[in-house]
Tab-separated table of C-alpha atoms in Angstrom:
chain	number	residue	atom	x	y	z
A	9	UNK	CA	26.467	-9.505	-0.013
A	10	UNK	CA	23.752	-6.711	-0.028
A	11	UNK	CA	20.047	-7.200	-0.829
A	12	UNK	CA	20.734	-5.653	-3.879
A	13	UNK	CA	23.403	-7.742	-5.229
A	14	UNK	CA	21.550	-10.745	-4.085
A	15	UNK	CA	18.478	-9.940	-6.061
A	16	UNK	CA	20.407	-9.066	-9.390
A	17	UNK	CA	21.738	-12.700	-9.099
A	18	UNK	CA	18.571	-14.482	-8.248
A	19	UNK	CA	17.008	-12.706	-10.551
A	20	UNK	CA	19.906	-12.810	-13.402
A	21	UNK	CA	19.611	-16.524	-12.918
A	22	UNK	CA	15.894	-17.129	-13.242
A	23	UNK	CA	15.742	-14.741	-15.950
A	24	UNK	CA	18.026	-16.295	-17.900
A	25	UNK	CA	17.692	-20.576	-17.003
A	26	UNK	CA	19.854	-21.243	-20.524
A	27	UNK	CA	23.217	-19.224	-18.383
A	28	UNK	CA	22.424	-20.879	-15.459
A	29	UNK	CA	24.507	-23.914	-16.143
A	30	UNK	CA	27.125	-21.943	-18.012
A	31	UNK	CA	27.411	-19.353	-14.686
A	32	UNK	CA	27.189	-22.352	-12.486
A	33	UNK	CA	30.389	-23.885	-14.898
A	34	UNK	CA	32.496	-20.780	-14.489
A	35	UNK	CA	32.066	-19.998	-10.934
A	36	UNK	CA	32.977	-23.822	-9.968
A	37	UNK	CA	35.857	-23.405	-11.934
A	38	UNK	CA	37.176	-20.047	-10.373
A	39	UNK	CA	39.863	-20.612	-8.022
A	40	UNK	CA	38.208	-18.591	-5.434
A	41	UNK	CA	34.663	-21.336	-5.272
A	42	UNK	CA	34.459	-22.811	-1.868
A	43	UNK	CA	35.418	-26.261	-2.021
A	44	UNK	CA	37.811	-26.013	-5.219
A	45	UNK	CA	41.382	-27.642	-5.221
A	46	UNK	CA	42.519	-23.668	-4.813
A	47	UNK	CA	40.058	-22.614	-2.317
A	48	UNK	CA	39.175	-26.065	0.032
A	49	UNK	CA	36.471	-25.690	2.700
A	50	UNK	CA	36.195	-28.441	4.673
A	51	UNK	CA	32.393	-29.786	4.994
A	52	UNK	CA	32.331	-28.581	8.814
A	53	UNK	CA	33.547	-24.995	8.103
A	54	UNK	CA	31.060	-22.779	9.061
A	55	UNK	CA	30.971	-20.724	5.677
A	56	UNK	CA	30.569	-24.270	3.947
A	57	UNK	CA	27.351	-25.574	5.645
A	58	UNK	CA	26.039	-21.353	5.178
A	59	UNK	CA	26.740	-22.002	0.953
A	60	UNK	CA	24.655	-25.480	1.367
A	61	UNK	CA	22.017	-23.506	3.206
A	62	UNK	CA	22.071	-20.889	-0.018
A	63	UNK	CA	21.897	-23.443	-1.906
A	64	UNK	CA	19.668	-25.596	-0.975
A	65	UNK	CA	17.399	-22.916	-0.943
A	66	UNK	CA	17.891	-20.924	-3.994
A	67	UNK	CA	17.299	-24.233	-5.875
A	68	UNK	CA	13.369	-24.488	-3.909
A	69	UNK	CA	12.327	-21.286	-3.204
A	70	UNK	CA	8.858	-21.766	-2.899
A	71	UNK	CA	9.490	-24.883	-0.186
A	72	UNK	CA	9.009	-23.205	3.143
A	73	UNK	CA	11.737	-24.378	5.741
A	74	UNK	CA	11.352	-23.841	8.923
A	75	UNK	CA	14.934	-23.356	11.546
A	76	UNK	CA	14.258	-27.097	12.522
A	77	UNK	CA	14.107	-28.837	8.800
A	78	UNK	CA	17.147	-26.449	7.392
A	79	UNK	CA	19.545	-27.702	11.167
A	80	UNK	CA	18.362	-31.124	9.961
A	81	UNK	CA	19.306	-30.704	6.607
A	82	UNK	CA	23.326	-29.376	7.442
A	83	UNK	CA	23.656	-31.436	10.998
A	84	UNK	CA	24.047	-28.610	13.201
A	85	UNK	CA	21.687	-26.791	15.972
A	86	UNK	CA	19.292	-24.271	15.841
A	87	UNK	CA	21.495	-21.507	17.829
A	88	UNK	CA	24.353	-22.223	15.335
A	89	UNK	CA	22.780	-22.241	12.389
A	90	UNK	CA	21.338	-19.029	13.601
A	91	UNK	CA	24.290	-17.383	14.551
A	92	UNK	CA	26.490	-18.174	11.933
A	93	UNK	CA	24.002	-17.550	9.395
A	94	UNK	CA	23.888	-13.603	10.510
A	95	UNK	CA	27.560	-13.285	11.628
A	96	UNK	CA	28.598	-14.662	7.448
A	97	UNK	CA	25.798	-13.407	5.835
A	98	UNK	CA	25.017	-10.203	7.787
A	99	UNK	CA	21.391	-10.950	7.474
A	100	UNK	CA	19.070	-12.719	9.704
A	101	UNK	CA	17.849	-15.889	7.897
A	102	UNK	CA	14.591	-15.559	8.419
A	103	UNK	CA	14.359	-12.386	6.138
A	104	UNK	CA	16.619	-13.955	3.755
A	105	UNK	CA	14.321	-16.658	3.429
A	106	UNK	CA	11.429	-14.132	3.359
A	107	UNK	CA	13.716	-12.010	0.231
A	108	UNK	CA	14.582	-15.461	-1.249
A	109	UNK	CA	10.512	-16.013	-1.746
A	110	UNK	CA	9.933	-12.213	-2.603
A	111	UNK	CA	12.406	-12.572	-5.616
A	112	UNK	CA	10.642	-15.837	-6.845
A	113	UNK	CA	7.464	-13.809	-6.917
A	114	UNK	CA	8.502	-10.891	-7.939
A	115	UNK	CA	9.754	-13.152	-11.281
A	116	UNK	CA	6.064	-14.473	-11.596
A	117	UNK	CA	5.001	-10.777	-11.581
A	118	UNK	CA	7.116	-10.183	-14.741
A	119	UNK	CA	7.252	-13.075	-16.049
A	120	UNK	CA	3.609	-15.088	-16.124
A	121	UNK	CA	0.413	-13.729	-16.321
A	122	UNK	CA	-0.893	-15.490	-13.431
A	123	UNK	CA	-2.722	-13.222	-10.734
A	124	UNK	CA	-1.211	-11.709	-7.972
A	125	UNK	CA	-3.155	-13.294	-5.761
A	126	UNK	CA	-2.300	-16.544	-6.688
A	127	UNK	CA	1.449	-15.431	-7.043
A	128	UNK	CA	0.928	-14.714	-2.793
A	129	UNK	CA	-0.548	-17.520	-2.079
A	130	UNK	CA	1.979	-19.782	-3.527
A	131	UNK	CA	4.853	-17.673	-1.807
A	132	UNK	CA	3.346	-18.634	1.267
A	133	UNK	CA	1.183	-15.622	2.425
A	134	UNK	CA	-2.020	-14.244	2.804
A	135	UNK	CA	-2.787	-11.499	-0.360
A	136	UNK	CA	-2.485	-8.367	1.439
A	137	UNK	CA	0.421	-9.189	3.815
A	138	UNK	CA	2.044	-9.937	0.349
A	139	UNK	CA	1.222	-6.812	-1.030
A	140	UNK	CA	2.273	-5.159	1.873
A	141	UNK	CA	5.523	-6.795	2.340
A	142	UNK	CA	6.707	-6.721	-1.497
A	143	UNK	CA	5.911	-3.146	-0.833
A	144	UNK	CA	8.281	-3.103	1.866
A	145	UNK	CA	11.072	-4.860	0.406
A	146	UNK	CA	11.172	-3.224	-3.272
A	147	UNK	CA	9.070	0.125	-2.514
A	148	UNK	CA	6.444	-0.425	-5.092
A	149	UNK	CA	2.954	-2.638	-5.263
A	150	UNK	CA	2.917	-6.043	-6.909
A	151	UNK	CA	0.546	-4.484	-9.558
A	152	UNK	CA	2.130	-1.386	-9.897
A	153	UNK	CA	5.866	-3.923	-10.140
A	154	UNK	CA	3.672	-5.506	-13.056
A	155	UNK	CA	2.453	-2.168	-14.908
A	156	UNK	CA	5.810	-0.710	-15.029
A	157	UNK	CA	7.623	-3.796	-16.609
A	158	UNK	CA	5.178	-4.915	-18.553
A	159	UNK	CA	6.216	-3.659	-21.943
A	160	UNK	CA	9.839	-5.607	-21.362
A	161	UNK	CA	8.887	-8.705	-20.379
A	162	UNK	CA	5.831	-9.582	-22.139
């Protein structure tokens, strides 16, 4: 899945919390969700322990894991948690983790009135690093992010 795709859902899905359980609902029922009667992954298929990874951290962005807690967490070791991550996902986890965090704060920028400052620090980094790397990953400021969207989400 592409950057793109991954922040329409993450976004899609703290945007709208009332869907959430409805979206959740649908895709478990699909014939094609991992672990369905349909579609069984066993729990030491490499793809299954990657969707618990998602998981697991889609539902507490703002916790910071480190490589060690997260091969703790799914039973595995570093190196294959590692590899596999990058060889399913196609991205390294560490920047997926770093995205995952970005996308949380990017929907406290349009969502709360809290500063951004605040909004960094509770991501996990140091103001202008933030600034710099939201910059980097959507190609526009934090404040400039909040200007532009103001008038739809406030």
């Amino acid at each position: 899945m592409n950057f793109l795709a991954f922040f329409c859902l993450l976004f899609w899905i703290f945007l709208f919390p009332a869907y959430k359980k409805n979206i959740l609902n649908r895709l478990k029922g699909s014939e094609y969700y991992p672990g369905s009667s349909k579609f069984p992954l066993p729990p030491y298929d490499p793809i299954f322990k990657i969707i618990e990874l998602q998981k697991i951290t889609a539902e507490n962005p703002l916790q910071h894991y480190s490589l060690g807690s997260l091969t703790q967490l799914l039973g595995c070791s570093r190196s294959w948690l590692s590899f596999n991550f990058h060889y399913i996902s196609g991205i390294k986890l560490q920047d997926f983790l770093v995205r995952l965090r970005c996308c949380f704060a990017l929907y406290q920028i349009l969502t709360t009135n809290k500063p951004i400052k605040i909004i960094s620090i509770e991501a996990g980094y140091k103001p202008l690093y933030f600034s710099q790397l939201f910059r980097h990953i959507f190609s526009f400021s934090p404040i400039a992010t909040r200007k532009f969207f103001s008038s739809y989400f406030k």
